[in-house]
Amino acid sequence: MLHLRILVPSDRTRAVTDLIGATVGTAHLVVLPGAARDPAGDVVLCDVAREAGDELLHGLRELRIDHDGAIAVENIDLSMSERADAAEEEAPGEGADAVIWEQLAEATHEESTLSFTYLSFMVLATMIAACGVVLDNAILIVGAMAVGPEFGPLAGVCTAIVQRAPRLAARALVALLIGFVAAIVATTLFSLLMDRLDLFSESMLDGARPQTSFIWQPDPFSLVVALLAGAAGTLSLTSSKSGALVGVAISVTTVPAAANAAVALGYGEVGQMWGSIEQLLLNLAAILVSGTATLALQKKLWHTQRGKLRRRLRRG
């Protein structure tokens, strides 16, 4: 269930409560007349089944409540109410499958912001991966994958394509490009420093490296895994199963490929550098394709679900 707190201009309170009452899957409607001060108006509270949430938010936006009032949405971790249980039964579909498009757009917008924190995570993750590459240590590689924040901008691009939001697409692509360029440059300097300290050596990079040599040698499995990971990552962002995103992060070779390219660049190993860049681009392209396709399919299913909700409304 989702909890909505709505600040409504007093002249539209009746329209909002009628909308909530007519929306399948709502419960616990509360109206506090005159309680809002900034902006002035009434406060309307209600709970809605997740699978009906996007339809209700769409209706509120048609009433321009987001312009003249405010809409806040929170996830309800626990709700002990027979009325809430009945509301969830009324709404078609499953809550875990529902996509709250406004929530997704907000999340991907935030994750696609080119900030100091984002760049720091990118650089640190790539440096950790560089240590894993040189030491042929799979644990460090996995750790670097988990730290890397690159899936946020990738999800932002996928969302922007499906929602036809060019500004979000440009914002996410800039964050992705600058993030990887900054990480590769910083990690190249880091690897040269580590070489001066006798902690890295060219022979370590050129060794057999049975656990990490795959990073700069892309093959069909690299494409398959990246396609599957892109779909899984998108599902984890759009559903209530967000814990799966960590598994996605440690299944694609993006940050490790950037790290291997940086170390190889520092030692002038052109073959490894280009192989790593190919691996990086292959993974990024596959994630974008599968993530966009997954979102497009979810949007189509969402339109079908919205049709079911409206048919129920007409019957009611």
PDB file of C-alpha atoms in Angstrom:
ATOM      1  CA  MET A   1       0.000   0.000   0.000  1.00  0.00           C
ATOM      2  CA  LEU A   2       0.947   3.632  -0.556  1.00  0.00           C
ATOM      3  CA  HIS A   3       0.047   6.559   1.697  1.00  0.00           C
ATOM      4  CA  LEU A   4      -0.784   9.882   0.051  1.00  0.00           C
ATOM      5  CA  ARG A   5      -0.705  13.283   1.749  1.00  0.00           C
ATOM      6  CA  ILE A   6      -2.334  15.858  -0.503  1.00  0.00           C
ATOM      7  CA  LEU A   7      -2.486  19.634   0.042  1.00  0.00           C
ATOM      8  CA  VAL A   8      -5.523  20.795  -1.907  1.00  0.00           C
ATOM      9  CA  PRO A   9      -6.934  24.254  -2.676  1.00  0.00           C
ATOM     10  CA  SER A  10     -10.291  24.343  -0.878  1.00  0.00           C
ATOM     11  CA  ASP A  11     -12.261  24.826  -4.101  1.00  0.00           C
ATOM     12  CA  ARG A  12     -10.942  21.466  -5.419  1.00  0.00           C
ATOM     13  CA  THR A  13     -11.269  19.336  -2.293  1.00  0.00           C
ATOM     14  CA  ARG A  14     -14.593  17.879  -3.425  1.00  0.00           C
ATOM     15  CA  ALA A  15     -13.123  16.927  -6.800  1.00  0.00           C
ATOM     16  CA  VAL A  16     -10.147  15.234  -5.108  1.00  0.00           C
ATOM     17  CA  THR A  17     -12.283  13.263  -2.656  1.00  0.00           C
ATOM     18  CA  ASP A  18     -14.626  12.213  -5.482  1.00  0.00           C
ATOM     19  CA  LEU A  19     -11.595  11.023  -7.472  1.00  0.00           C
ATOM     20  CA  ILE A  20     -10.260   9.041  -4.514  1.00  0.00           C
ATOM     21  CA  GLY A  21     -13.667   7.535  -3.827  1.00  0.00           C
ATOM     22  CA  ALA A  22     -14.061   6.502  -7.468  1.00  0.00           C
ATOM     23  CA  THR A  23     -10.567   4.972  -7.743  1.00  0.00           C
ATOM     24  CA  VAL A  24     -10.473   1.230  -7.189  1.00  0.00           C
ATOM     25  CA  GLY A  25      -8.077   0.184  -4.422  1.00  0.00           C
ATOM     26  CA  THR A  26      -8.294   3.215  -2.103  1.00  0.00           C
ATOM     27  CA  ALA A  27      -9.007   3.256   1.639  1.00  0.00           C
ATOM     28  CA  HIS A  28      -8.731   5.350   4.815  1.00  0.00           C
ATOM     29  CA  LEU A  29      -9.795   8.693   3.373  1.00  0.00           C
ATOM     30  CA  VAL A  30      -9.286  11.610   5.777  1.00  0.00           C
ATOM     31  CA  VAL A  31     -10.065  15.280   5.116  1.00  0.00           C
ATOM     32  CA  LEU A  32      -8.674  18.045   7.349  1.00  0.00           C
ATOM     33  CA  PRO A  33     -10.392  21.297   6.307  1.00  0.00           C
ATOM     34  CA  GLY A  34      -8.176  24.374   6.426  1.00  0.00           C
ATOM     35  CA  ALA A  35      -5.218  22.468   7.898  1.00  0.00           C
ATOM     36  CA  ALA A  36      -2.755  23.443   5.152  1.00  0.00           C
ATOM     37  CA  ARG A  37      -0.920  26.756   5.512  1.00  0.00           C
ATOM     38  CA  ASP A  38       1.679  26.736   2.725  1.00  0.00           C
ATOM     39  CA  PRO A  39       0.077  26.408   0.258  1.00  0.00           C
ATOM     40  CA  ALA A  40      -3.175  27.297   1.969  1.00  0.00           C
ATOM     41  CA  GLY A  41      -6.045  24.853   1.682  1.00  0.00           C
ATOM     42  CA  ASP A  42      -7.206  21.479   2.961  1.00  0.00           C
ATOM     43  CA  VAL A  43      -5.206  18.359   3.757  1.00  0.00           C
ATOM     44  CA  VAL A  44      -6.448  15.091   2.278  1.00  0.00           C
ATOM     45  CA  LEU A  45      -4.973  11.777   3.414  1.00  0.00           C
ATOM     46  CA  CYS A  46      -5.621   8.355   1.934  1.00  0.00           C
ATOM     47  CA  ASP A  47      -4.097   4.942   1.308  1.00  0.00           C
ATOM     48  CA  VAL A  48      -4.096   3.279  -2.095  1.00  0.00           C
ATOM     49  CA  ALA A  49      -3.040  -0.138  -3.361  1.00  0.00           C
ATOM     50  CA  ARG A  50       0.273   0.132  -5.168  1.00  0.00           C
ATOM     51  CA  GLU A  51      -1.199  -1.281  -8.371  1.00  0.00           C
ATOM     52  CA  ALA A  52      -3.782   1.554  -8.431  1.00  0.00           C
ATOM     53  CA  GLY A  53      -1.387   4.283  -7.307  1.00  0.00           C
ATOM     54  CA  ASP A  54      -0.282   5.495 -10.718  1.00  0.00           C
ATOM     55  CA  GLU A  55      -3.874   5.900 -11.905  1.00  0.00           C
ATOM     56  CA  LEU A  56      -4.714   8.027  -8.853  1.00  0.00           C
ATOM     57  CA  LEU A  57      -1.602  10.175  -9.249  1.00  0.00           C
ATOM     58  CA  HIS A  58      -2.449  10.710 -12.919  1.00  0.00           C
ATOM     59  CA  GLY A  59      -5.929  11.916 -11.917  1.00  0.00           C
ATOM     60  CA  LEU A  60      -4.524  14.280  -9.295  1.00  0.00           C
ATOM     61  CA  ARG A  61      -2.179  15.781 -11.851  1.00  0.00           C
ATOM     62  CA  GLU A  62      -5.086  16.303 -14.244  1.00  0.00           C
ATOM     63  CA  LEU A  63      -6.671  18.356 -11.444  1.00  0.00           C
ATOM     64  CA  ARG A  64      -3.372  20.328 -11.304  1.00  0.00           C
ATOM     65  CA  ILE A  65      -2.897  19.541  -7.629  1.00  0.00           C
ATOM     66  CA  ASP A  66       0.864  19.247  -8.232  1.00  0.00           C
ATOM     67  CA  HIS A  67       0.852  22.880  -9.470  1.00  0.00           C
ATOM     68  CA  ASP A  68      -1.494  24.538  -6.986  1.00  0.00           C
ATOM     69  CA  GLY A  69      -1.027  22.224  -4.015  1.00  0.00           C
ATOM     70  CA  ALA A  70       1.269  19.308  -3.193  1.00  0.00           C
ATOM     71  CA  ILE A  71       1.317  15.508  -3.387  1.00  0.00           C
ATOM     72  CA  ALA A  72       3.549  13.362  -1.173  1.00  0.00           C
ATOM     73  CA  VAL A  73       3.713   9.573  -1.485  1.00  0.00           C
ATOM     74  CA  GLU A  74       5.125   7.137   1.068  1.00  0.00           C
ATOM     75  CA  ASN A  75       5.384   3.351   1.128  1.00  0.00           C
ATOM     76  CA  ILE A  76       3.482   1.685   3.972  1.00  0.00           C
ATOM     77  CA  ASP A  77       5.592  -1.054   5.545  1.00  0.00           C
ATOM     78  CA  LEU A  78       2.796  -2.375   7.734  1.00  0.00           C
ATOM     79  CA  SER A  79      -0.965  -1.859   7.508  1.00  0.00           C
ATOM     80  CA  MET A  80      -3.328  -3.827   9.756  1.00  0.00           C
ATOM     81  CA  SER A  81      -6.737  -3.094   8.328  1.00  0.00           C
ATOM     82  CA  GLU A  82      -9.426  -5.236   6.783  1.00  0.00           C
ATOM     83  CA  ARG A  83     -10.441  -2.254   4.665  1.00  0.00           C
ATOM     84  CA  ALA A  84      -6.886  -2.005   3.292  1.00  0.00           C
ATOM     85  CA  ASP A  85      -6.876  -5.740   2.557  1.00  0.00           C
ATOM     86  CA  ALA A  86     -10.165  -5.365   0.680  1.00  0.00           C
ATOM     87  CA  ALA A  87      -8.779  -2.408  -1.297  1.00  0.00           C
ATOM     88  CA  GLU A  88      -5.780  -4.450  -2.415  1.00  0.00           C
ATOM     89  CA  GLU A  89      -8.107  -7.257  -3.478  1.00  0.00           C
ATOM     90  CA  GLU A  90     -10.207  -4.813  -5.512  1.00  0.00           C
ATOM     91  CA  ALA A  91      -7.258  -3.446  -7.468  1.00  0.00           C
ATOM     92  CA  PRO A  92      -6.265  -5.585 -10.475  1.00  0.00           C
ATOM     93  CA  GLY A  93      -2.780  -7.088 -10.635  1.00  0.00           C
ATOM     94  CA  GLU A  94      -0.091  -7.494  -8.008  1.00  0.00           C
ATOM     95  CA  GLY A  95       1.545  -4.700  -6.047  1.00  0.00           C
ATOM     96  CA  ALA A  96       5.036  -6.036  -6.742  1.00  0.00           C
ATOM     97  CA  ASP A  97       4.395  -5.721 -10.495  1.00  0.00           C
ATOM     98  CA  ALA A  98       3.056  -2.174 -10.366  1.00  0.00           C
ATOM     99  CA  VAL A  99       5.084   0.715 -11.756  1.00  0.00           C
ATOM    100  CA  ILE A 100       4.705   4.144 -10.179  1.00  0.00           C
ATOM    101  CA  TRP A 101       6.004   6.171 -13.113  1.00  0.00           C
ATOM    102  CA  GLU A 102       6.263   9.449 -11.225  1.00  0.00           C
ATOM    103  CA  GLN A 103       8.318   7.711  -8.533  1.00  0.00           C
ATOM    104  CA  LEU A 104      10.557   6.095 -11.157  1.00  0.00           C
ATOM    105  CA  ALA A 105      11.135   9.406 -12.934  1.00  0.00           C
ATOM    106  CA  GLU A 106      12.033  11.104  -9.640  1.00  0.00           C
ATOM    107  CA  ALA A 107      14.390   8.308  -8.594  1.00  0.00           C
ATOM    108  CA  THR A 108      16.214   8.133 -11.927  1.00  0.00           C
ATOM    109  CA  HIS A 109      16.451  11.940 -12.053  1.00  0.00           C
ATOM    110  CA  GLU A 110      18.195  11.941  -8.673  1.00  0.00           C
ATOM    111  CA  GLU A 111      20.466   8.999  -9.546  1.00  0.00           C
ATOM    112  CA  SER A 112      21.426  10.665 -12.848  1.00  0.00           C
ATOM    113  CA  THR A 113      22.650  13.868 -11.235  1.00  0.00           C
ATOM    114  CA  LEU A 114      26.303  14.641 -11.860  1.00  0.00           C
ATOM    115  CA  SER A 115      27.358  15.345  -8.274  1.00  0.00           C
ATOM    116  CA  PHE A 116      30.527  15.178  -6.223  1.00  0.00           C
ATOM    117  CA  THR A 117      29.201  12.084  -4.448  1.00  0.00           C
ATOM    118  CA  TYR A 118      28.424  10.309  -7.732  1.00  0.00           C
ATOM    119  CA  LEU A 119      31.875  11.073  -9.165  1.00  0.00           C
ATOM    120  CA  SER A 120      33.544  10.012  -5.914  1.00  0.00           C
ATOM    121  CA  PHE A 121      31.829   6.624  -5.954  1.00  0.00           C
ATOM    122  CA  MET A 122      32.744   6.136  -9.619  1.00  0.00           C
ATOM    123  CA  VAL A 123      36.402   6.968  -9.039  1.00  0.00           C
ATOM    124  CA  LEU A 124      36.701   4.933  -5.833  1.00  0.00           C
ATOM    125  CA  ALA A 125      34.948   1.920  -7.346  1.00  0.00           C
ATOM    126  CA  THR A 126      37.269   2.011 -10.378  1.00  0.00           C
ATOM    127  CA  MET A 127      40.354   2.288  -8.177  1.00  0.00           C
ATOM    128  CA  ILE A 128      39.209  -0.708  -6.116  1.00  0.00           C
ATOM    129  CA  ALA A 129      38.662  -2.615  -9.358  1.00  0.00           C
ATOM    130  CA  ALA A 130      42.163  -1.630 -10.512  1.00  0.00           C
ATOM    131  CA  CYS A 131      43.602  -3.294  -7.415  1.00  0.00           C
ATOM    132  CA  GLY A 132      41.510  -6.362  -8.172  1.00  0.00           C
ATOM    133  CA  VAL A 133      42.712  -6.434 -11.782  1.00  0.00           C
ATOM    134  CA  VAL A 134      46.398  -6.199 -10.921  1.00  0.00           C
ATOM    135  CA  LEU A 135      46.166  -8.677  -8.022  1.00  0.00           C
ATOM    136  CA  ASP A 136      43.841 -10.989  -9.993  1.00  0.00           C
ATOM    137  CA  ASN A 137      41.481 -10.868  -7.011  1.00  0.00           C
ATOM    138  CA  ALA A 138      37.846 -11.675  -7.797  1.00  0.00           C
ATOM    139  CA  ILE A 139      36.663 -10.471  -4.360  1.00  0.00           C
ATOM    140  CA  LEU A 140      37.941  -6.956  -5.025  1.00  0.00           C
ATOM    141  CA  ILE A 141      36.294  -7.002  -8.457  1.00  0.00           C
ATOM    142  CA  VAL A 142      32.938  -7.959  -6.934  1.00  0.00           C
ATOM    143  CA  GLY A 143      33.324  -5.265  -4.285  1.00  0.00           C
ATOM    144  CA  ALA A 144      34.055  -2.646  -6.940  1.00  0.00           C
ATOM    145  CA  MET A 145      30.981  -3.704  -8.916  1.00  0.00           C
ATOM    146  CA  ALA A 146      28.807  -3.270  -5.819  1.00  0.00           C
ATOM    147  CA  VAL A 147      30.224   0.210  -5.103  1.00  0.00           C
ATOM    148  CA  GLY A 148      29.852   1.521  -8.666  1.00  0.00           C
ATOM    149  CA  PRO A 149      26.852   3.896  -9.122  1.00  0.00           C
ATOM    150  CA  GLU A 150      26.652   3.638 -12.924  1.00  0.00           C
ATOM    151  CA  PHE A 151      23.301   1.829 -13.057  1.00  0.00           C
ATOM    152  CA  GLY A 152      21.511   5.010 -11.953  1.00  0.00           C
ATOM    153  CA  PRO A 153      22.324   7.001 -15.118  1.00  0.00           C
ATOM    154  CA  LEU A 154      21.741   3.894 -17.250  1.00  0.00           C
ATOM    155  CA  ALA A 155      18.244   3.564 -15.756  1.00  0.00           C
ATOM    156  CA  GLY A 156      17.759   7.280 -16.320  1.00  0.00           C
ATOM    157  CA  VAL A 157      18.475   6.904 -20.048  1.00  0.00           C
ATOM    158  CA  CYS A 158      16.091   3.931 -20.319  1.00  0.00           C
ATOM    159  CA  THR A 159      13.338   5.851 -18.503  1.00  0.00           C
ATOM    160  CA  ALA A 160      13.897   8.939 -20.636  1.00  0.00           C
ATOM    161  CA  ILE A 161      13.604   6.941 -23.860  1.00  0.00           C
ATOM    162  CA  VAL A 162      10.358   5.247 -22.824  1.00  0.00           C
ATOM    163  CA  GLN A 163       8.836   8.414 -21.320  1.00  0.00           C
ATOM    164  CA  ARG A 164      10.159  10.588 -24.167  1.00  0.00           C
ATOM    165  CA  ALA A 165      12.009  12.925 -21.833  1.00  0.00           C
ATOM    166  CA  PRO A 166      15.012  14.316 -23.759  1.00  0.00           C
ATOM    167  CA  ARG A 167      16.238  16.464 -20.858  1.00  0.00           C
ATOM    168  CA  LEU A 168      16.485  13.457 -18.555  1.00  0.00           C
ATOM    169  CA  ALA A 169      18.250  11.484 -21.310  1.00  0.00           C
ATOM    170  CA  ALA A 170      20.813  14.236 -21.829  1.00  0.00           C
ATOM    171  CA  ARG A 171      21.341  14.620 -18.068  1.00  0.00           C
ATOM    172  CA  ALA A 172      21.878  10.876 -17.607  1.00  0.00           C
ATOM    173  CA  LEU A 173      24.191  10.512 -20.621  1.00  0.00           C
ATOM    174  CA  VAL A 174      26.341  13.429 -19.426  1.00  0.00           C
ATOM    175  CA  ALA A 175      26.604  11.881 -15.950  1.00  0.00           C
ATOM    176  CA  LEU A 176      27.492   8.491 -17.450  1.00  0.00           C
ATOM    177  CA  LEU A 177      30.115   9.845 -19.866  1.00  0.00           C
ATOM    178  CA  ILE A 178      31.796  12.261 -17.464  1.00  0.00           C
ATOM    179  CA  GLY A 179      31.684   9.670 -14.681  1.00  0.00           C
ATOM    180  CA  PHE A 180      33.548   7.038 -16.669  1.00  0.00           C
ATOM    181  CA  VAL A 181      36.028   9.505 -18.192  1.00  0.00           C
ATOM    182  CA  ALA A 182      36.841  10.950 -14.760  1.00  0.00           C
ATOM    183  CA  ALA A 183      37.152   7.452 -13.272  1.00  0.00           C
ATOM    184  CA  ILE A 184      39.516   6.246 -16.027  1.00  0.00           C
ATOM    185  CA  VAL A 185      41.703   9.360 -15.837  1.00  0.00           C
ATOM    186  CA  ALA A 186      41.905   9.255 -12.026  1.00  0.00           C
ATOM    187  CA  THR A 187      42.576   5.499 -11.998  1.00  0.00           C
ATOM    188  CA  THR A 188      45.328   5.846 -14.604  1.00  0.00           C
ATOM    189  CA  LEU A 189      47.078   8.358 -12.336  1.00  0.00           C
ATOM    190  CA  PHE A 190      46.402   6.098  -9.359  1.00  0.00           C
ATOM    191  CA  SER A 191      47.972   3.109 -11.120  1.00  0.00           C
ATOM    192  CA  LEU A 192      51.068   5.140 -12.014  1.00  0.00           C
ATOM    193  CA  LEU A 193      51.395   6.182  -8.370  1.00  0.00           C
ATOM    194  CA  MET A 194      51.020   2.569  -7.249  1.00  0.00           C
ATOM    195  CA  ASP A 195      53.724   1.600  -9.743  1.00  0.00           C
ATOM    196  CA  ARG A 196      56.073   4.213  -8.265  1.00  0.00           C
ATOM    197  CA  LEU A 197      55.395   2.703  -4.855  1.00  0.00           C
ATOM    198  CA  ASP A 198      56.247  -0.772  -6.254  1.00  0.00           C
ATOM    199  CA  LEU A 199      52.730  -2.003  -5.492  1.00  0.00           C
ATOM    200  CA  PHE A 200      51.728  -2.371  -9.163  1.00  0.00           C
ATOM    201  CA  SER A 201      53.900  -3.679 -11.969  1.00  0.00           C
ATOM    202  CA  GLU A 202      53.465  -4.297 -15.683  1.00  0.00           C
ATOM    203  CA  SER A 203      54.285  -7.974 -15.210  1.00  0.00           C
ATOM    204  CA  MET A 204      51.297  -8.307 -12.872  1.00  0.00           C
ATOM    205  CA  LEU A 205      49.025  -6.884 -15.556  1.00  0.00           C
ATOM    206  CA  ASP A 206      50.504  -9.117 -18.271  1.00  0.00           C
ATOM    207  CA  GLY A 207      50.353 -12.282 -16.128  1.00  0.00           C
ATOM    208  CA  ALA A 208      47.923 -15.147 -16.653  1.00  0.00           C
ATOM    209  CA  ARG A 209      45.227 -13.667 -14.365  1.00  0.00           C
ATOM    210  CA  PRO A 210      42.823 -16.627 -14.576  1.00  0.00           C
ATOM    211  CA  GLN A 211      40.160 -14.892 -12.435  1.00  0.00           C
ATOM    212  CA  THR A 212      40.077 -11.492 -14.130  1.00  0.00           C
ATOM    213  CA  SER A 213      41.390 -11.856 -17.700  1.00  0.00           C
ATOM    214  CA  PHE A 214      37.792 -12.073 -18.955  1.00  0.00           C
ATOM    215  CA  ILE A 215      37.445  -8.358 -18.229  1.00  0.00           C
ATOM    216  CA  TRP A 216      39.320  -7.333 -21.365  1.00  0.00           C
ATOM    217  CA  GLN A 217      38.228 -10.271 -23.524  1.00  0.00           C
ATOM    218  CA  PRO A 218      34.534  -9.758 -24.374  1.00  0.00           C
ATOM    219  CA  ASP A 219      32.646 -12.785 -25.698  1.00  0.00           C
ATOM    220  CA  PRO A 220      29.005 -13.753 -26.392  1.00  0.00           C
ATOM    221  CA  PHE A 221      28.448 -14.493 -22.703  1.00  0.00           C
ATOM    222  CA  SER A 222      29.325 -10.874 -21.887  1.00  0.00           C
ATOM    223  CA  LEU A 223      26.435  -9.777 -24.094  1.00  0.00           C
ATOM    224  CA  VAL A 224      24.000 -12.351 -22.694  1.00  0.00           C
ATOM    225  CA  VAL A 225      24.767 -11.522 -19.054  1.00  0.00           C
ATOM    226  CA  ALA A 226      24.530  -7.764 -19.667  1.00  0.00           C
ATOM    227  CA  LEU A 227      21.140  -8.156 -21.396  1.00  0.00           C
ATOM    228  CA  LEU A 228      19.797 -10.242 -18.523  1.00  0.00           C
ATOM    229  CA  ALA A 229      21.244  -7.869 -15.925  1.00  0.00           C
ATOM    230  CA  GLY A 230      19.712  -4.833 -17.627  1.00  0.00           C
ATOM    231  CA  ALA A 231      16.255  -6.423 -17.506  1.00  0.00           C
ATOM    232  CA  ALA A 232      16.704  -7.523 -13.883  1.00  0.00           C
ATOM    233  CA  GLY A 233      17.970  -4.117 -12.811  1.00  0.00           C
ATOM    234  CA  THR A 234      15.039  -2.332 -14.420  1.00  0.00           C
ATOM    235  CA  LEU A 235      12.565  -4.673 -12.736  1.00  0.00           C
ATOM    236  CA  SER A 236      14.236  -4.088  -9.377  1.00  0.00           C
ATOM    237  CA  LEU A 237      13.844  -0.318  -9.748  1.00  0.00           C
ATOM    238  CA  THR A 238      10.229  -0.373 -10.886  1.00  0.00           C
ATOM    239  CA  SER A 239       8.930  -2.956  -8.423  1.00  0.00           C
ATOM    240  CA  SER A 240       9.027  -3.382  -4.676  1.00  0.00           C
ATOM    241  CA  LYS A 241      11.843  -5.946  -5.093  1.00  0.00           C
ATOM    242  CA  SER A 242      14.615  -3.359  -4.969  1.00  0.00           C
ATOM    243  CA  GLY A 243      17.019  -5.668  -3.122  1.00  0.00           C
ATOM    244  CA  ALA A 244      17.779  -7.395  -6.434  1.00  0.00           C
ATOM    245  CA  LEU A 245      19.706  -4.344  -7.625  1.00  0.00           C
ATOM    246  CA  VAL A 246      22.816  -5.367  -5.673  1.00  0.00           C
ATOM    247  CA  GLY A 247      22.879  -8.666  -7.556  1.00  0.00           C
ATOM    248  CA  VAL A 248      22.616  -6.783 -10.824  1.00  0.00           C
ATOM    249  CA  ALA A 249      25.528  -4.514  -9.875  1.00  0.00           C
ATOM    250  CA  ILE A 250      27.886  -7.462  -9.344  1.00  0.00           C
ATOM    251  CA  SER A 251      26.919  -9.259 -12.551  1.00  0.00           C
ATOM    252  CA  VAL A 252      28.025  -6.746 -15.200  1.00  0.00           C
ATOM    253  CA  THR A 253      31.581  -5.831 -16.155  1.00  0.00           C
ATOM    254  CA  THR A 254      31.412  -2.053 -16.440  1.00  0.00           C
ATOM    255  CA  VAL A 255      33.546  -0.618 -13.630  1.00  0.00           C
ATOM    256  CA  PRO A 256      36.138  -3.470 -13.845  1.00  0.00           C
ATOM    257  CA  ALA A 257      36.453  -2.907 -17.596  1.00  0.00           C
ATOM    258  CA  ALA A 258      37.051   0.810 -17.028  1.00  0.00           C
ATOM    259  CA  ALA A 259      39.661  -0.049 -14.391  1.00  0.00           C
ATOM    260  CA  ASN A 260      41.482  -2.504 -16.649  1.00  0.00           C
ATOM    261  CA  ALA A 261      41.478   0.086 -19.434  1.00  0.00           C
ATOM    262  CA  ALA A 262      42.973   2.669 -17.053  1.00  0.00           C
ATOM    263  CA  VAL A 263      45.768   0.409 -15.804  1.00  0.00           C
ATOM    264  CA  ALA A 264      46.528  -0.780 -19.340  1.00  0.00           C
ATOM    265  CA  LEU A 265      46.645   2.845 -20.510  1.00  0.00           C
ATOM    266  CA  GLY A 266      49.156   3.661 -17.800  1.00  0.00           C
ATOM    267  CA  TYR A 267      51.463   0.885 -19.005  1.00  0.00           C
ATOM    268  CA  GLY A 268      50.839   1.492 -22.708  1.00  0.00           C
ATOM    269  CA  GLU A 269      49.165  -1.907 -23.178  1.00  0.00           C
ATOM    270  CA  VAL A 270      47.049  -0.887 -26.159  1.00  0.00           C
ATOM    271  CA  GLY A 271      45.576  -4.360 -26.774  1.00  0.00           C
ATOM    272  CA  GLN A 272      44.233  -4.721 -23.245  1.00  0.00           C
ATOM    273  CA  MET A 273      43.038  -1.139 -23.211  1.00  0.00           C
ATOM    274  CA  TRP A 274      40.923  -1.497 -26.365  1.00  0.00           C
ATOM    275  CA  GLY A 275      39.656  -4.905 -25.282  1.00  0.00           C
ATOM    276  CA  SER A 276      38.519  -3.395 -21.984  1.00  0.00           C
ATOM    277  CA  ILE A 277      36.827  -0.480 -23.737  1.00  0.00           C
ATOM    278  CA  GLU A 278      34.997  -2.918 -26.022  1.00  0.00           C
ATOM    279  CA  GLN A 279      33.842  -4.841 -22.945  1.00  0.00           C
ATOM    280  CA  LEU A 280      32.670  -1.609 -21.314  1.00  0.00           C
ATOM    281  CA  LEU A 281      30.762  -0.379 -24.370  1.00  0.00           C
ATOM    282  CA  LEU A 282      29.228  -3.816 -24.960  1.00  0.00           C
ATOM    283  CA  ASN A 283      27.908  -3.957 -21.398  1.00  0.00           C
ATOM    284  CA  LEU A 284      26.581  -0.399 -21.462  1.00  0.00           C
ATOM    285  CA  ALA A 285      24.818  -0.887 -24.813  1.00  0.00           C
ATOM    286  CA  ALA A 286      23.281  -4.222 -23.778  1.00  0.00           C
ATOM    287  CA  ILE A 287      21.981  -2.812 -20.478  1.00  0.00           C
ATOM    288  CA  LEU A 288      20.430   0.157 -22.291  1.00  0.00           C
ATOM    289  CA  VAL A 289      18.733  -2.072 -24.865  1.00  0.00           C
ATOM    290  CA  SER A 290      17.323  -4.609 -22.407  1.00  0.00           C
ATOM    291  CA  GLY A 291      16.427  -1.972 -19.803  1.00  0.00           C
ATOM    292  CA  THR A 292      14.523   0.107 -22.352  1.00  0.00           C
ATOM    293  CA  ALA A 293      12.750  -2.976 -23.727  1.00  0.00           C
ATOM    294  CA  THR A 294      11.740  -4.037 -20.210  1.00  0.00           C
ATOM    295  CA  LEU A 295      10.348  -0.592 -19.396  1.00  0.00           C
ATOM    296  CA  ALA A 296       8.485  -0.441 -22.716  1.00  0.00           C
ATOM    297  CA  LEU A 297       6.856  -3.804 -21.971  1.00  0.00           C
ATOM    298  CA  GLN A 298       5.936  -2.652 -18.459  1.00  0.00           C
ATOM    299  CA  LYS A 299       4.418   0.529 -19.886  1.00  0.00           C
ATOM    300  CA  LYS A 300       2.288  -1.506 -22.271  1.00  0.00           C
ATOM    301  CA  LEU A 301       1.110  -3.719 -19.414  1.00  0.00           C
ATOM    302  CA  TRP A 302       0.459  -0.583 -17.340  1.00  0.00           C
ATOM    303  CA  HIS A 303      -1.836   0.800 -20.046  1.00  0.00           C
ATOM    304  CA  THR A 304      -3.703  -2.518 -20.031  1.00  0.00           C
ATOM    305  CA  GLN A 305      -4.051  -2.314 -16.244  1.00  0.00           C
ATOM    306  CA  ARG A 306      -5.247   1.288 -16.453  1.00  0.00           C
ATOM    307  CA  GLY A 307      -7.929   0.126 -18.906  1.00  0.00           C
ATOM    308  CA  LYS A 308      -9.093  -2.493 -16.406  1.00  0.00           C
ATOM    309  CA  LEU A 309      -9.294   0.125 -13.664  1.00  0.00           C
ATOM    310  CA  ARG A 310     -11.375   2.449 -15.837  1.00  0.00           C
ATOM    311  CA  ARG A 311     -13.729  -0.354 -16.859  1.00  0.00           C
ATOM    312  CA  ARG A 312     -14.275  -1.162 -13.168  1.00  0.00           C
ATOM    313  CA  LEU A 313     -14.937   2.517 -12.548  1.00  0.00           C
ATOM    314  CA  ARG A 314     -17.605   2.599 -15.249  1.00  0.00           C
ATOM    315  CA  ARG A 315     -19.258  -0.531 -13.820  1.00  0.00           C
ATOM    316  CA  GLY A 316     -19.240   1.062 -10.356  1.00  0.00           C
TER     317      GLY A 316
END
